[in-house]
mmCIF file of C-alpha atoms in Angstrom:
data_model
loop_
_atom_site.group_PDB
_atom_site.id
_atom_site.type_symbol
_atom_site.label_atom_id
_atom_site.label_comp_id
_atom_site.label_asym_id
_atom_site.label_seq_id
_atom_site.Cartn_x
_atom_site.Cartn_y
_atom_site.Cartn_z
ATOM 1 C CA MET A 521 24.545 -14.273 -94.939
ATOM 2 C CA ARG A 522 22.755 -16.821 -92.766
ATOM 3 C CA SER A 523 21.031 -13.982 -90.903
ATOM 4 C CA LEU A 524 19.795 -12.649 -94.203
ATOM 5 C CA SER A 525 18.195 -15.978 -95.133
ATOM 6 C CA VAL A 526 16.583 -16.312 -91.692
ATOM 7 C CA LEU A 527 15.377 -12.745 -91.934
ATOM 8 C CA SER A 528 14.152 -13.312 -95.476
ATOM 9 C CA LYS A 529 12.112 -16.256 -94.285
ATOM 10 C CA ILE A 530 10.634 -14.269 -91.418
ATOM 11 C CA LEU A 531 9.720 -11.365 -93.679
ATOM 12 C CA GLY A 532 8.532 -13.676 -96.432
ATOM 13 C CA LEU A 533 11.175 -12.471 -98.908
ATOM 14 C CA THR A 534 12.160 -14.799 -101.741
ATOM 15 C CA ALA A 535 14.999 -14.727 -104.250
ATOM 16 C CA SER A 536 12.693 -12.992 -106.657
ATOM 17 C CA SER A 537 11.883 -10.195 -104.093
ATOM 18 C CA ASN A 538 13.148 -6.693 -104.559
ATOM 19 C CA PRO A 539 16.926 -6.672 -103.723
ATOM 20 C CA HIS A 540 16.519 -3.202 -102.106
ATOM 21 C CA GLU A 541 13.950 -4.596 -99.710
ATOM 22 C CA ALA A 542 16.259 -7.504 -98.788
ATOM 23 C CA LYS A 543 19.141 -5.105 -98.182
ATOM 24 C CA ALA A 544 16.944 -2.835 -96.045
ATOM 25 C CA ALA A 545 15.770 -5.814 -94.050
ATOM 26 C CA GLU A 546 19.348 -6.947 -93.458
ATOM 27 C CA GLU A 547 20.411 -3.448 -92.361
ATOM 28 C CA ALA A 548 17.418 -3.254 -89.973
ATOM 29 C CA ALA A 549 18.369 -6.625 -88.478
ATOM 30 C CA ASN A 550 21.996 -5.587 -87.946
ATOM 31 C CA SER A 551 21.359 -2.054 -86.695
ATOM 32 C CA GLY A 552 20.310 -2.969 -83.163
ATOM 33 C CA PRO A 553 18.016 -0.841 -81.009
ATOM 34 C CA GLN A 554 16.885 2.423 -82.462
ATOM 35 C CA LYS A 555 18.036 5.618 -80.748
ATOM 36 C CA LYS A 556 15.803 8.516 -80.052
ATOM 37 C CA GLU A 557 16.830 11.805 -81.597
ATOM 38 C CA ALA A 558 17.145 14.786 -79.238
ATOM 39 C CA PRO A 559 14.708 17.521 -80.143
ATOM 40 C CA GLU A 560 16.099 20.688 -81.603
ATOM 41 C CA VAL A 561 16.130 23.304 -78.823
ATOM 42 C CA GLU A 562 16.746 26.929 -79.435
ATOM 43 C CA LYS A 563 19.894 27.817 -77.498
ATOM 44 C CA PHE A 564 20.840 31.197 -76.116
ATOM 45 C CA ILE A 565 24.217 32.412 -74.870
ATOM 46 C CA THR A 566 24.317 33.143 -71.173
ATOM 47 C CA THR A 567 26.391 36.203 -70.112
ATOM 48 C CA TYR A 568 27.692 36.495 -66.578
ATOM 49 C CA TYR A 569 28.819 39.485 -64.577
ATOM 50 C CA GLU A 570 30.454 39.302 -61.149
ATOM 51 C CA PHE A 571 30.309 42.318 -58.932
ATOM 52 C CA PRO A 572 33.772 43.219 -57.742
ATOM 53 C CA GLY A 573 34.543 42.671 -54.050
ATOM 54 C CA ASN A 574 32.237 41.115 -51.464
ATOM 55 C CA PHE A 575 28.995 42.325 -49.940
ATOM 56 C CA THR A 576 28.966 42.363 -46.118
ATOM 57 C CA THR A 577 26.003 43.229 -43.977
ATOM 58 C CA ASN A 578 24.397 42.377 -40.631
ATOM 59 C CA LEU A 579 21.520 39.949 -40.655
ATOM 60 C CA ARG A 580 18.090 40.912 -39.359
ATOM 61 C CA GLY A 581 17.756 40.242 -35.641
ATOM 62 C CA SER A 582 21.239 38.850 -35.256
ATOM 63 C CA ARG A 583 24.682 39.819 -34.217
ATOM 64 C CA LYS A 584 26.060 37.778 -37.088
ATOM 65 C CA PHE A 585 26.849 39.094 -40.503
ATOM 66 C CA LEU A 586 26.801 37.687 -43.995
ATOM 67 C CA GLN A 587 29.625 38.176 -46.467
ATOM 68 C CA ALA A 588 28.934 37.087 -50.016
ATOM 69 C CA GLY A 589 30.408 37.387 -53.482
ATOM 70 C CA ILE A 590 27.671 37.899 -56.055
ATOM 71 C CA GLY A 591 27.293 37.564 -59.778
ATOM 72 C CA VAL A 592 24.384 37.770 -62.145
ATOM 73 C CA SER A 593 23.509 36.171 -65.455
ATOM 74 C CA THR A 594 21.254 36.885 -68.388
ATOM 75 C CA GLN A 595 20.445 35.427 -71.782
ATOM 76 C CA TYR A 596 19.340 38.778 -73.093
ATOM 77 C CA ASP A 597 21.685 40.985 -75.117
ATOM 78 C CA GLU A 598 24.793 42.789 -73.826
ATOM 79 C CA ASN A 599 22.694 45.870 -72.888
ATOM 80 C CA VAL A 600 21.620 44.162 -69.657
ATOM 81 C CA ILE A 601 25.249 43.728 -68.467
ATOM 82 C CA THR A 602 26.082 47.205 -69.682
ATOM 83 C CA ASN A 603 23.185 48.530 -67.538
ATOM 84 C CA VAL A 604 24.404 46.575 -64.552
ATOM 85 C CA GLU A 605 27.901 48.027 -64.947
ATOM 86 C CA ASP A 606 26.549 51.571 -65.440
ATOM 87 C CA HIS A 607 24.397 51.418 -62.299
ATOM 88 C CA GLN A 608 26.630 49.328 -60.166
ATOM 89 C CA LEU A 609 26.635 51.721 -57.217
ATOM 90 C CA SER A 610 22.840 51.806 -57.013
ATOM 91 C CA LEU A 611 22.573 48.023 -57.524
ATOM 92 C CA ARG A 612 25.141 47.315 -54.783
ATOM 93 C CA SER A 613 23.033 49.376 -52.390
ATOM 94 C CA SER A 614 19.928 47.393 -53.373
ATOM 95 C CA ILE A 615 21.736 44.119 -52.829
ATOM 96 C CA LEU A 616 22.817 45.150 -49.363
ATOM 97 C CA ALA A 617 19.326 46.269 -48.482
ATOM 98 C CA VAL A 618 17.861 42.874 -49.507
ATOM 99 C CA MET A 619 20.591 40.904 -47.708
ATOM 100 C CA SER A 620 19.969 42.834 -44.443
ATOM 101 C CA GLU A 621 16.280 41.926 -44.544
ATOM 102 C CA PHE A 622 17.102 38.194 -44.178
ATOM 103 C CA SER A 623 17.586 36.564 -40.793
ATOM 104 C CA GLU A 624 20.076 33.847 -39.930
ATOM 105 C CA GLN A 625 17.270 31.262 -40.103
ATOM 106 C CA ASP A 626 16.086 32.635 -43.474
ATOM 107 C CA ILE A 627 19.392 31.833 -45.181
ATOM 108 C CA GLU A 628 19.908 28.396 -43.774
ATOM 109 C CA GLY A 629 20.515 25.633 -46.298
ATOM 110 C CA LYS A 630 20.195 25.607 -50.037
ATOM 111 C CA SER A 631 16.596 26.676 -49.985
ATOM 112 C CA GLY A 632 17.531 29.745 -47.900
ATOM 113 C CA ARG A 633 20.290 30.758 -50.267
ATOM 114 C CA ASP A 634 17.967 30.202 -53.247
ATOM 115 C CA ALA A 635 15.335 32.419 -51.625
ATOM 116 C CA LEU A 636 17.956 35.137 -51.072
ATOM 117 C CA ALA A 637 19.153 34.895 -54.665
ATOM 118 C CA LYS A 638 15.580 35.204 -55.977
ATOM 119 C CA ALA A 639 14.897 38.214 -53.766
ATOM 120 C CA ILE A 640 18.091 39.935 -54.967
ATOM 121 C CA ALA A 641 17.232 39.221 -58.584
ATOM 122 C CA ALA A 642 13.768 40.670 -58.142
ATOM 123 C CA GLU A 643 15.173 43.789 -56.510
ATOM 124 C CA LEU A 644 17.827 44.247 -59.220
ATOM 125 C CA ASN A 645 15.224 43.901 -61.963
ATOM 126 C CA THR A 646 12.968 46.425 -60.211
ATOM 127 C CA LYS A 647 15.885 48.893 -59.942
ATOM 128 C CA LEU A 648 16.986 48.424 -63.544
ATOM 129 C CA GLN A 649 13.412 48.707 -64.731
ATOM 130 C CA ALA A 650 13.133 52.055 -62.991
ATOM 131 C CA LEU A 651 16.494 53.260 -64.310
ATOM 132 C CA GLU A 652 16.586 51.811 -67.813
ATOM 133 C CA GLY A 653 13.086 50.574 -68.602
ATOM 134 C CA PHE A 654 14.126 46.919 -68.564
ATOM 135 C CA GLY A 655 15.547 44.458 -66.012
ATOM 136 C CA GLY A 656 16.822 41.359 -67.663
ATOM 137 C CA ILE A 657 18.598 39.702 -64.756
ATOM 138 C CA GLU A 658 17.586 36.065 -64.877
ATOM 139 C CA ASN A 659 19.728 34.567 -62.087
ATOM 140 C CA VAL A 660 21.842 35.620 -59.157
ATOM 141 C CA HIS A 661 24.857 33.447 -58.247
ATOM 142 C CA PHE A 662 26.865 33.359 -55.052
ATOM 143 C CA THR A 663 30.560 33.073 -55.724
ATOM 144 C CA SER A 664 31.211 32.992 -51.974
ATOM 145 C CA PHE A 665 28.936 32.775 -49.012
ATOM 146 C CA MET A 666 30.121 33.129 -45.401
ATOM 147 C CA LEU A 667 28.141 33.592 -42.205
ATOM 148 C CA GLN A 668 30.063 34.850 -39.164
#
């Protein structure tokens, strides 16, 4: 109650002041720092598809080869994944073609793997656009990545 009287003096409240104002002032004094509210963000469900097996190909200008497990994701509807499944054979061929265009130096480090993933996504979307009229692949993910 002492904090209420100190707060009342600070705010200039008297015994004849509105009791609701006094209670609000006390609650404000005891509530501590205010927290920011997170903005409402529209959320979408992400759907993943992993191609069965690994992709293995020689790298450009090298005797080494790359073996990778690959998956894709989308926040569009299930039609995108259905299209990926329906055209898996063609898409696998496109993935191998893109992988073989990269050199050993091109795929070094995280930035190299990210560049390869973006190139694969672009090629898959181009192929799906030609086959179905819409791509929809937003990300390519490596589930395994081995250079030998």
